[in-house]
CSV table of C-alpha atoms in Angstrom, one decimal:
chain,number,residue,atom,x,y,z
A,1,UNK,CA,10.2,-57.7,54.1
A,2,UNK,CA,8.9,-54.9,51.9
A,3,UNK,CA,12.1,-53.0,52.5
A,4,UNK,CA,14.3,-56.0,51.7
A,5,UNK,CA,12.3,-56.8,48.6
A,6,UNK,CA,12.6,-53.2,47.4
A,7,UNK,CA,16.3,-53.1,47.9
A,8,UNK,CA,16.8,-56.4,46.1
A,9,UNK,CA,14.6,-55.2,43.2
A,10,UNK,CA,16.8,-52.0,43.1
A,11,UNK,CA,19.9,-54.1,42.9
A,12,UNK,CA,18.5,-56.2,40.0
A,13,UNK,CA,17.6,-53.0,38.2
A,14,UNK,CA,21.2,-51.6,38.7
A,15,UNK,CA,22.6,-54.9,37.4
A,16,UNK,CA,20.5,-54.5,34.3
A,17,UNK,CA,21.3,-50.9,33.8
A,18,UNK,CA,24.6,-51.3,31.9
A,19,UNK,CA,22.9,-53.7,29.4
A,20,UNK,CA,20.1,-51.2,28.8
A,21,UNK,CA,22.6,-48.4,28.3
A,22,UNK,CA,24.6,-50.5,25.8
A,23,UNK,CA,21.5,-51.5,23.8
A,24,UNK,CA,21.9,-49.5,20.6
A,25,UNK,CA,19.0,-51.1,18.8
A,26,UNK,CA,16.4,-48.8,17.3
A,27,UNK,CA,12.9,-48.9,18.7
A,28,UNK,CA,11.8,-50.8,15.6
A,29,UNK,CA,14.6,-53.4,16.0
A,30,UNK,CA,13.6,-53.9,19.6
A,31,UNK,CA,10.0,-54.4,18.4
A,32,UNK,CA,11.0,-57.0,15.9
A,33,UNK,CA,13.0,-58.8,18.6
A,34,UNK,CA,9.9,-58.7,20.7
A,35,UNK,CA,8.0,-60.4,18.0
A,36,UNK,CA,10.6,-63.1,18.0
A,37,UNK,CA,10.4,-63.6,21.7
A,38,UNK,CA,6.6,-63.9,21.4
A,39,UNK,CA,6.9,-66.5,18.7
A,40,UNK,CA,5.2,-64.1,16.1
A,41,UNK,CA,8.3,-63.6,13.9
A,42,UNK,CA,7.5,-66.8,11.9
A,43,UNK,CA,3.9,-65.8,11.1
A,44,UNK,CA,2.8,-64.6,7.6
A,45,UNK,CA,1.6,-61.3,9.1
A,46,UNK,CA,5.0,-60.5,10.6
A,47,UNK,CA,6.8,-61.6,7.4
A,48,UNK,CA,4.5,-59.3,5.4
A,49,UNK,CA,5.2,-56.4,7.8
A,50,UNK,CA,8.9,-56.8,7.5
A,51,UNK,CA,8.7,-57.1,3.7
A,52,UNK,CA,6.6,-53.9,3.6
A,53,UNK,CA,9.3,-52.0,5.5
A,54,UNK,CA,12.1,-53.2,3.2
A,55,UNK,CA,10.2,-52.6,0.0
A,56,UNK,CA,9.3,-49.1,1.1
A,57,UNK,CA,12.9,-48.2,1.3
A,58,UNK,CA,13.6,-49.6,-2.2
A,59,UNK,CA,10.7,-47.8,-3.8
A,60,UNK,CA,10.8,-44.5,-1.8
A,61,UNK,CA,9.7,-41.6,-4.0
A,62,UNK,CA,11.8,-38.4,-4.4
A,63,UNK,CA,9.9,-35.6,-2.8
A,64,UNK,CA,10.5,-31.8,-2.8
A,65,UNK,CA,11.8,-29.7,0.1
A,66,UNK,CA,8.3,-29.3,1.5
A,67,UNK,CA,6.0,-32.3,1.2
A,68,UNK,CA,2.7,-33.2,2.9
A,69,UNK,CA,0.6,-36.3,2.5
A,70,UNK,CA,-2.5,-37.5,4.2
A,71,UNK,CA,-4.4,-40.7,3.9
A,72,UNK,CA,-5.4,-43.9,5.6
A,73,UNK,CA,-3.4,-47.0,6.6
A,74,UNK,CA,-5.5,-50.2,6.7
A,75,UNK,CA,-4.7,-52.1,9.9
A,76,UNK,CA,-5.2,-55.5,8.2
A,77,UNK,CA,-2.6,-54.7,5.5
A,78,UNK,CA,1.0,-54.3,6.7
A,79,UNK,CA,2.4,-51.2,5.0
A,80,UNK,CA,5.2,-48.7,5.4
A,81,UNK,CA,5.6,-45.2,4.0
A,82,UNK,CA,9.0,-44.0,2.9
A,83,UNK,CA,10.4,-40.9,1.2
A,84,UNK,CA,13.6,-39.9,-0.4
A,85,UNK,CA,14.8,-36.2,-0.2
A,86,UNK,CA,17.9,-34.4,-1.3
A,87,UNK,CA,19.5,-32.2,1.4
A,88,UNK,CA,22.6,-30.2,1.9
A,89,UNK,CA,25.0,-29.8,4.8
A,90,UNK,CA,23.7,-26.9,6.8
A,91,UNK,CA,20.0,-27.9,6.4
A,92,UNK,CA,17.7,-29.8,8.7
A,93,UNK,CA,15.1,-32.3,7.7
A,94,UNK,CA,12.0,-32.3,9.9
A,95,UNK,CA,9.5,-35.1,9.7
A,96,UNK,CA,6.3,-35.4,11.7
A,97,UNK,CA,3.4,-37.8,11.6
A,98,UNK,CA,0.0,-36.8,12.9
A,99,UNK,CA,-2.6,-39.4,13.9
A,100,UNK,CA,-5.9,-37.7,14.6
A,101,UNK,CA,-7.6,-39.0,17.7
A,102,UNK,CA,-5.1,-41.9,18.4
A,103,UNK,CA,-2.5,-41.3,21.1
A,104,UNK,CA,-1.7,-45.0,21.8
A,105,UNK,CA,-0.4,-46.3,18.4
A,106,UNK,CA,3.3,-46.8,18.2
A,107,UNK,CA,4.9,-45.5,14.9
A,108,UNK,CA,8.5,-46.1,14.0
A,109,UNK,CA,10.4,-43.2,12.4
A,110,UNK,CA,13.8,-44.0,11.0
A,111,UNK,CA,16.3,-42.2,8.7
A,112,UNK,CA,19.2,-43.3,6.5
A,113,UNK,CA,21.7,-41.7,4.2
A,114,UNK,CA,22.0,-43.1,0.7
A,115,UNK,CA,25.7,-43.6,0.0
A,116,UNK,CA,27.0,-43.9,-3.5
A,117,UNK,CA,23.4,-43.9,-4.9
A,118,UNK,CA,22.8,-47.5,-3.9
A,119,UNK,CA,21.2,-49.5,-1.1
A,120,UNK,CA,21.6,-50.5,1.6
A,121,UNK,CA,21.7,-47.0,3.1
A,122,UNK,CA,23.5,-46.1,6.3
A,123,UNK,CA,21.3,-45.7,9.3
A,124,UNK,CA,21.5,-42.2,10.9
A,125,UNK,CA,18.9,-41.8,13.5
A,126,UNK,CA,15.5,-43.0,14.8
A,127,UNK,CA,12.8,-41.3,16.8
A,128,UNK,CA,12.5,-42.4,20.4
A,129,UNK,CA,9.8,-44.9,21.2
A,130,UNK,CA,6.4,-43.1,21.3
A,131,UNK,CA,7.7,-40.0,19.5
A,132,UNK,CA,6.1,-38.9,16.2
A,133,UNK,CA,8.6,-36.3,15.1
A,134,UNK,CA,12.2,-36.7,13.9
A,135,UNK,CA,14.9,-34.2,12.9
A,136,UNK,CA,17.7,-35.3,10.6
A,137,UNK,CA,20.9,-33.1,10.5
A,138,UNK,CA,22.7,-34.0,7.3
A,139,UNK,CA,26.5,-34.1,7.6
A,140,UNK,CA,27.1,-34.1,3.9
A,141,UNK,CA,25.2,-33.3,0.7
A,142,UNK,CA,23.2,-36.2,-0.7
A,143,UNK,CA,20.0,-38.1,-0.5
A,144,UNK,CA,18.3,-39.2,2.7
A,145,UNK,CA,15.6,-41.8,3.3
A,146,UNK,CA,12.8,-41.5,5.9
A,147,UNK,CA,10.6,-44.4,6.7
A,148,UNK,CA,7.4,-44.3,8.7
A,149,UNK,CA,5.7,-47.6,9.8
A,150,UNK,CA,3.0,-48.3,12.4
A,151,UNK,CA,3.1,-51.4,14.6
A,152,UNK,CA,1.3,-54.5,13.5
A,153,UNK,CA,-2.5,-54.4,13.1
A,154,UNK,CA,-2.6,-50.7,13.8
A,155,UNK,CA,-3.6,-48.0,11.4
A,156,UNK,CA,-6.1,-45.3,10.6
A,157,UNK,CA,-6.1,-41.7,9.3
A,158,UNK,CA,-2.7,-40.0,9.2
A,159,UNK,CA,-0.9,-36.9,8.0
A,160,UNK,CA,2.8,-36.7,7.2
A,161,UNK,CA,4.7,-33.4,7.0
A,162,UNK,CA,8.3,-33.2,5.7
A,163,UNK,CA,10.2,-29.9,5.5
A,164,UNK,CA,13.7,-28.9,4.9
A,165,UNK,CA,14.9,-25.7,6.6
A,166,UNK,CA,18.2,-23.9,7.2
A,167,UNK,CA,19.9,-24.5,10.6
A,168,UNK,CA,20.9,-20.9,11.0
A,169,UNK,CA,18.9,-17.6,11.0
A,170,UNK,CA,19.7,-15.1,8.3
A,171,UNK,CA,22.7,-13.0,9.7
A,172,UNK,CA,21.5,-9.6,8.5
A,173,UNK,CA,18.4,-8.1,10.0
A,174,UNK,CA,15.6,-7.9,7.5
A,175,UNK,CA,17.8,-9.5,4.8
A,176,UNK,CA,16.9,-12.2,2.3
A,177,UNK,CA,18.7,-14.5,-0.1
A,178,UNK,CA,18.4,-12.0,-3.0
A,179,UNK,CA,20.8,-9.7,-1.0
A,180,UNK,CA,23.6,-12.2,-1.5
A,181,UNK,CA,25.9,-10.8,-4.2
A,182,UNK,CA,28.8,-13.2,-4.1
A,183,UNK,CA,28.5,-16.9,-3.4
A,184,UNK,CA,30.9,-19.6,-2.1
A,185,UNK,CA,33.8,-20.4,-4.5
A,186,UNK,CA,33.8,-17.1,-6.4
A,187,UNK,CA,37.3,-16.2,-7.6
A,188,UNK,CA,39.4,-13.7,-5.5
A,189,UNK,CA,42.6,-11.9,-6.3
A,190,UNK,CA,42.6,-13.0,-10.0
A,191,UNK,CA,41.9,-16.6,-9.2
A,192,UNK,CA,44.7,-16.9,-6.6
A,193,UNK,CA,42.1,-17.9,-4.0
A,194,UNK,CA,38.4,-18.6,-3.8
A,195,UNK,CA,35.6,-17.0,-1.7
A,196,UNK,CA,35.0,-19.0,1.4
A,197,UNK,CA,31.8,-17.4,2.4
A,198,UNK,CA,28.9,-15.4,1.1
A,199,UNK,CA,28.6,-11.6,0.8
A,200,UNK,CA,25.3,-10.1,2.0
A,201,UNK,CA,24.8,-6.5,0.8
A,202,UNK,CA,22.8,-4.1,2.9
A,203,UNK,CA,22.8,-0.4,3.9
A,204,UNK,CA,25.6,0.7,6.2
A,205,UNK,CA,24.5,0.4,9.8
A,206,UNK,CA,22.0,-2.4,9.2
A,207,UNK,CA,22.1,-4.7,12.3
A,208,UNK,CA,24.2,-7.9,12.0
A,209,UNK,CA,22.7,-10.6,14.1
A,210,UNK,CA,23.7,-13.9,15.8
A,211,UNK,CA,22.5,-16.6,13.4
A,212,UNK,CA,22.3,-19.0,16.4
A,213,UNK,CA,22.7,-19.0,20.1
A,214,UNK,CA,26.4,-19.3,21.3
A,215,UNK,CA,29.4,-17.6,22.7
A,216,UNK,CA,31.4,-14.8,21.2
A,217,UNK,CA,34.9,-16.1,21.0
A,218,UNK,CA,36.7,-13.1,19.4
A,219,UNK,CA,36.1,-9.5,18.6
A,220,UNK,CA,39.0,-8.1,16.5
A,221,UNK,CA,40.1,-5.9,13.6
A,222,UNK,CA,42.3,-7.3,10.8
A,223,UNK,CA,43.6,-6.1,7.5
A,224,UNK,CA,41.6,-8.6,5.5
A,225,UNK,CA,38.3,-8.8,7.4
A,226,UNK,CA,38.3,-5.3,9.0
A,227,UNK,CA,36.2,-5.3,12.1
A,228,UNK,CA,35.3,-9.0,12.7
A,229,UNK,CA,33.3,-11.1,15.2
A,230,UNK,CA,33.8,-14.8,15.7
A,231,UNK,CA,30.9,-16.7,17.3
A,232,UNK,CA,30.8,-20.4,18.3
A,233,UNK,CA,27.3,-21.6,18.3
A,234,UNK,CA,25.8,-24.4,20.4
A,235,UNK,CA,26.1,-26.9,17.6
A,236,UNK,CA,29.9,-26.4,17.3
A,237,UNK,CA,29.9,-24.2,14.2
A,238,UNK,CA,32.3,-21.2,14.2
A,239,UNK,CA,30.5,-18.3,12.5
A,240,UNK,CA,32.6,-15.5,11.0
A,241,UNK,CA,31.3,-11.9,10.6
A,242,UNK,CA,33.6,-9.6,8.6
A,243,UNK,CA,33.7,-6.0,7.2
A,244,UNK,CA,31.6,-4.7,10.1
A,245,UNK,CA,31.1,-0.9,10.6
A,246,UNK,CA,30.7,-1.4,14.3
A,247,UNK,CA,31.0,-4.2,16.9
A,248,UNK,CA,28.5,-4.3,19.8
A,249,UNK,CA,29.6,-7.4,21.7
A,250,UNK,CA,32.7,-8.5,23.6
A,251,UNK,CA,34.7,-11.7,23.7
A,252,UNK,CA,33.2,-14.3,26.1
A,253,UNK,CA,29.7,-12.9,25.9
A,254,UNK,CA,26.8,-15.3,25.6
A,255,UNK,CA,24.3,-14.3,22.9
A,256,UNK,CA,21.0,-15.7,21.7
A,257,UNK,CA,19.8,-16.1,18.1
A,258,UNK,CA,18.8,-12.7,16.8
A,259,UNK,CA,21.0,-10.7,19.2
A,260,UNK,CA,22.9,-7.8,17.5
A,261,UNK,CA,26.6,-8.4,17.1
A,262,UNK,CA,27.4,-5.2,15.1
A,263,UNK,CA,26.4,-3.4,11.9
A,264,UNK,CA,27.1,-3.7,8.2
A,265,UNK,CA,30.1,-1.9,6.8
A,266,UNK,CA,33.0,-2.2,4.4
A,267,UNK,CA,36.1,-2.2,6.6
A,268,UNK,CA,39.2,-4.2,5.8
A,269,UNK,CA,39.9,-5.1,2.2
A,270,UNK,CA,36.3,-4.2,1.3
A,271,UNK,CA,36.9,-0.5,1.6
A,272,UNK,CA,36.4,-0.1,-2.2
A,273,UNK,CA,33.1,-2.1,-2.3
A,274,UNK,CA,29.6,-1.2,-1.2
A,275,UNK,CA,28.8,-2.1,2.4
A,276,UNK,CA,28.1,-5.8,3.0
A,277,UNK,CA,28.6,-8.6,5.5
A,278,UNK,CA,31.0,-11.4,4.7
A,279,UNK,CA,29.6,-14.4,6.5
A,280,UNK,CA,31.5,-17.6,6.9
A,281,UNK,CA,30.9,-21.0,8.6
A,282,UNK,CA,33.7,-23.2,9.8
A,283,UNK,CA,33.8,-26.5,11.5
A,284,UNK,CA,36.7,-28.1,13.5
A,285,UNK,CA,38.3,-30.8,11.4
A,286,UNK,CA,36.4,-29.7,8.2
A,287,UNK,CA,37.5,-26.1,7.7
A,288,UNK,CA,35.3,-23.7,5.8
A,289,UNK,CA,31.8,-24.8,4.8
A,290,UNK,CA,29.4,-23.3,2.2
A,291,UNK,CA,27.2,-20.9,4.3
A,292,UNK,CA,24.5,-20.6,1.7
A,293,UNK,CA,22.7,-23.8,2.7
A,294,UNK,CA,22.9,-22.8,6.4
A,295,UNK,CA,20.7,-19.7,5.7
A,296,UNK,CA,18.8,-20.5,2.5
A,297,UNK,CA,15.1,-20.9,3.0
A,298,UNK,CA,13.6,-23.2,0.3
A,299,UNK,CA,10.6,-21.5,-1.3
A,300,UNK,CA,8.4,-24.5,-2.1
A,301,UNK,CA,4.6,-24.1,-2.3
A,302,UNK,CA,2.8,-27.2,-1.2
A,303,UNK,CA,0.1,-28.1,-3.8
A,304,UNK,CA,-3.5,-27.7,-2.7
A,305,UNK,CA,-5.2,-31.1,-2.0
A,306,UNK,CA,-7.5,-31.7,-5.0
A,307,UNK,CA,-8.7,-35.2,-4.6
A,308,UNK,CA,-11.7,-37.0,-3.1
A,309,UNK,CA,-10.5,-37.7,0.4
A,310,UNK,CA,-13.4,-40.1,0.9
A,311,UNK,CA,-11.4,-42.6,-1.2
A,312,UNK,CA,-8.7,-43.1,1.5
A,313,UNK,CA,-8.4,-46.8,2.1
A,314,UNK,CA,-10.8,-47.7,-0.8
A,315,UNK,CA,-10.1,-49.5,-4.0
A,316,UNK,CA,-10.1,-47.5,-7.2
A,317,UNK,CA,-9.3,-48.5,-10.8
A,318,UNK,CA,-7.8,-46.9,-13.9
A,319,UNK,CA,-10.4,-45.2,-16.2
A,320,UNK,CA,-8.6,-46.0,-19.4
A,321,UNK,CA,-5.6,-47.7,-21.0
A,322,UNK,CA,-2.2,-46.3,-20.5
A,323,UNK,CA,-2.7,-44.5,-17.2
A,324,UNK,CA,0.7,-44.0,-15.7
A,325,UNK,CA,1.7,-45.1,-12.2
A,326,UNK,CA,4.5,-42.7,-11.4
A,327,UNK,CA,7.3,-43.2,-8.8
A,328,UNK,CA,6.8,-39.7,-7.5
A,329,UNK,CA,4.1,-37.0,-7.2
A,330,UNK,CA,5.8,-34.5,-9.5
A,331,UNK,CA,3.6,-33.7,-12.6
A,332,UNK,CA,6.7,-33.3,-14.7
A,333,UNK,CA,8.0,-36.7,-13.9
A,334,UNK,CA,7.2,-38.7,-17.1
A,335,UNK,CA,8.7,-42.0,-15.9
A,336,UNK,CA,6.5,-44.7,-14.6
A,337,UNK,CA,4.6,-47.8,-15.5
A,338,UNK,CA,1.7,-47.9,-18.0
A,339,UNK,CA,-1.3,-49.6,-16.4
A,340,UNK,CA,-4.0,-51.4,-18.3
A,341,UNK,CA,-7.6,-50.2,-18.1
A,342,UNK,CA,-9.4,-51.2,-14.9
A,343,UNK,CA,-6.3,-52.0,-13.0
A,344,UNK,CA,-7.3,-52.0,-9.3
A,345,UNK,CA,-5.3,-50.3,-6.6
A,346,UNK,CA,-6.0,-49.3,-3.0
A,347,UNK,CA,-5.7,-45.6,-2.1
A,348,UNK,CA,-3.2,-45.1,0.7
A,349,UNK,CA,-2.6,-41.4,0.7
A,350,UNK,CA,-2.9,-38.2,-1.4
A,351,UNK,CA,-0.9,-35.1,-2.3
A,352,UNK,CA,-2.0,-32.4,-4.6
A,353,UNK,CA,-4.0,-34.0,-7.4
A,354,UNK,CA,-2.3,-37.4,-6.9
A,355,UNK,CA,-3.4,-40.5,-5.1
A,356,UNK,CA,-0.6,-42.6,-3.6
A,357,UNK,CA,-1.8,-46.1,-4.2
A,358,UNK,CA,-0.8,-49.7,-3.4
A,359,UNK,CA,-1.2,-52.3,-6.1
A,360,UNK,CA,-2.3,-55.8,-5.1
A,361,UNK,CA,1.2,-57.1,-5.3
A,362,UNK,CA,2.4,-54.5,-2.7
A,363,UNK,CA,4.1,-52.1,-5.2
A,364,UNK,CA,3.3,-48.4,-4.5
A,365,UNK,CA,3.3,-45.3,-6.7
A,366,UNK,CA,1.3,-42.2,-7.6
A,367,UNK,CA,-1.8,-42.2,-9.7
A,368,UNK,CA,-3.4,-39.1,-11.1
A,369,UNK,CA,-6.8,-38.6,-9.4
A,370,UNK,CA,-8.3,-37.7,-12.8
A,371,UNK,CA,-7.2,-41.1,-14.1
A,372,UNK,CA,-8.9,-43.1,-11.3
A,373,UNK,CA,-12.5,-44.0,-10.6
A,374,UNK,CA,-14.3,-45.9,-7.9
A,375,UNK,CA,-14.8,-49.7,-8.3
A,376,UNK,CA,-18.4,-49.6,-7.1
A,377,UNK,CA,-19.9,-50.2,-10.6
A,378,UNK,CA,-19.1,-53.5,-12.3
A,379,UNK,CA,-17.3,-53.5,-15.6
A,380,UNK,CA,-18.2,-57.0,-16.7
A,381,UNK,CA,-18.5,-60.5,-15.5
A,382,UNK,CA,-16.2,-63.4,-14.9
A,383,UNK,CA,-17.6,-65.6,-17.7
A,384,UNK,CA,-14.6,-67.6,-19.1
A,385,UNK,CA,-12.7,-67.6,-15.9
A,386,UNK,CA,-12.0,-71.1,-14.7
A,387,UNK,CA,-11.0,-70.2,-11.1
A,388,UNK,CA,-13.5,-70.9,-8.3
A,389,UNK,CA,-11.7,-69.7,-5.2
A,390,UNK,CA,-12.2,-66.0,-4.2
A,391,UNK,CA,-9.0,-64.9,-2.5
A,392,UNK,CA,-8.5,-62.2,0.1
A,393,UNK,CA,-5.2,-60.7,-1.1
A,394,UNK,CA,-2.2,-61.3,-3.4
A,395,UNK,CA,0.6,-60.0,-1.2
A,396,UNK,CA,1.3,-62.5,1.5
A,397,UNK,CA,4.5,-64.5,1.0
A,398,UNK,CA,3.5,-67.6,2.9
A,399,UNK,CA,-0.2,-67.8,2.3
A,400,UNK,CA,-1.0,-65.9,-0.9
A,401,UNK,CA,-4.2,-67.7,-1.5
A,402,UNK,CA,-6.4,-67.1,1.6
A,403,UNK,CA,-9.8,-68.3,0.4
A,404,UNK,CA,-12.8,-66.1,1.2
A,405,UNK,CA,-15.4,-68.0,-0.8
A,406,UNK,CA,-15.7,-70.9,-3.3
A,407,UNK,CA,-18.0,-70.6,-6.3
A,408,UNK,CA,-19.3,-73.0,-8.8
A,409,UNK,CA,-17.4,-73.2,-12.1
A,410,UNK,CA,-20.5,-72.1,-14.0
A,411,UNK,CA,-21.2,-69.1,-11.7
A,412,UNK,CA,-20.8,-65.7,-13.1
A,413,UNK,CA,-19.4,-63.0,-10.7
A,414,UNK,CA,-19.4,-59.3,-11.1
A,415,UNK,CA,-16.0,-57.9,-12.1
A,416,UNK,CA,-15.0,-54.6,-10.6
A,417,UNK,CA,-11.3,-54.5,-11.5
A,418,UNK,CA,-8.2,-56.3,-12.7
A,419,UNK,CA,-4.6,-57.0,-11.9
A,420,UNK,CA,-2.4,-59.2,-14.0
A,421,UNK,CA,-4.1,-62.7,-14.1
A,422,UNK,CA,-6.6,-61.8,-11.4
A,423,UNK,CA,-10.1,-60.3,-11.4
A,424,UNK,CA,-11.4,-58.2,-8.5
A,425,UNK,CA,-14.9,-59.7,-8.1
A,426,UNK,CA,-17.9,-59.5,-5.9
A,427,UNK,CA,-20.1,-62.5,-5.0
A,428,UNK,CA,-23.8,-62.5,-4.7
A,429,UNK,CA,-23.3,-62.5,-1.0
A,430,UNK,CA,-21.4,-59.2,-1.2
A,431,UNK,CA,-17.9,-60.7,-0.6
A,432,UNK,CA,-15.2,-58.9,-2.5
A,433,UNK,CA,-11.9,-60.7,-3.4
A,434,UNK,CA,-9.7,-61.9,-6.2
A,435,UNK,CA,-10.5,-64.6,-8.7
A,436,UNK,CA,-7.6,-66.2,-10.6
A,437,UNK,CA,-7.8,-66.7,-14.3
A,438,UNK,CA,-6.5,-70.3,-14.4
């Protein structure tokens, strides 16, 4: 009986296999479908979770090539973190989220390409379920969106690291970007043609190396390139090395990244120029590509964290009138929204000297840590307010007025912050919430 049962179970699994293989939904989409199957999709909590994910994409800040944020996600407040980054063909975007001490929480990592500068973006890739790292390989120059969202009712301390790096190693041993003397598109032969590569100058005999693992397809000598080597890497790029002084590999040979292919020279039509490597990148169906971005290493220094990390997850308020809530963490970014004095916001994360905060209506932005203060000390009282219900939050779409406490119309409550027509108050029983000015 056990044998028959096992065989039948195996048959059922085999029948289900094609469906599983054809299921192209992302892990997050499957999770949302699971909420529906469980009858949770119609709840206010699930609606807020979905809204947070959509809003994060619309309000994603533009961040530099190397960006690190850390903070705290409150489990009771559905939230998503998103970032917008500019990348080039030939670069790779690496995103990782670290959750100290929590190996069970599911986090959804998804990436999109912004097409035409408008939404909705085109979905590119998602991390496998349970994975907390994602690599995005841009197929064209442009802006890319990355969203990170934990499952419902989960949160805690986190750290997000985003980096942009070249996909290829620098093809001249010991070389650097400053050694490139001629870039893509420079005129050749009096403007008859343009340069379809980069020239990397170095001493004669300097080793020329494989910029990636692959197979040597051709070792030849031509009138234009002199001694050349063609290498097809494992990603399908055809790498062209020209003007070599010597060639040290043979056609069909398998090489690893960093292996020597030859040495720098000035053979071919470079005989009248100083020794250099002409390096080109080609792709079937696309032709020549700009190699610069394949080897350029962005030099971005991450700012030192200079905030009070004990504020993660806490409420803060603006110290004065006109504090700016900026869309991004760059100090030179003067755009943003002027906030009135004592505007309350919850600290979600921090980078450099900036808090990333969430306003009571769900909007997010960056607030200078110098312009924020704790809400512990009251700034006044609620005399004159006609509202009596102390509310838990202002962001839920279906139940925006969850009542925490009801006070007498003549009661005076300590005010610790403001937002639009609401006061952040604390009752005599120690309950904090929002009182509407009716």
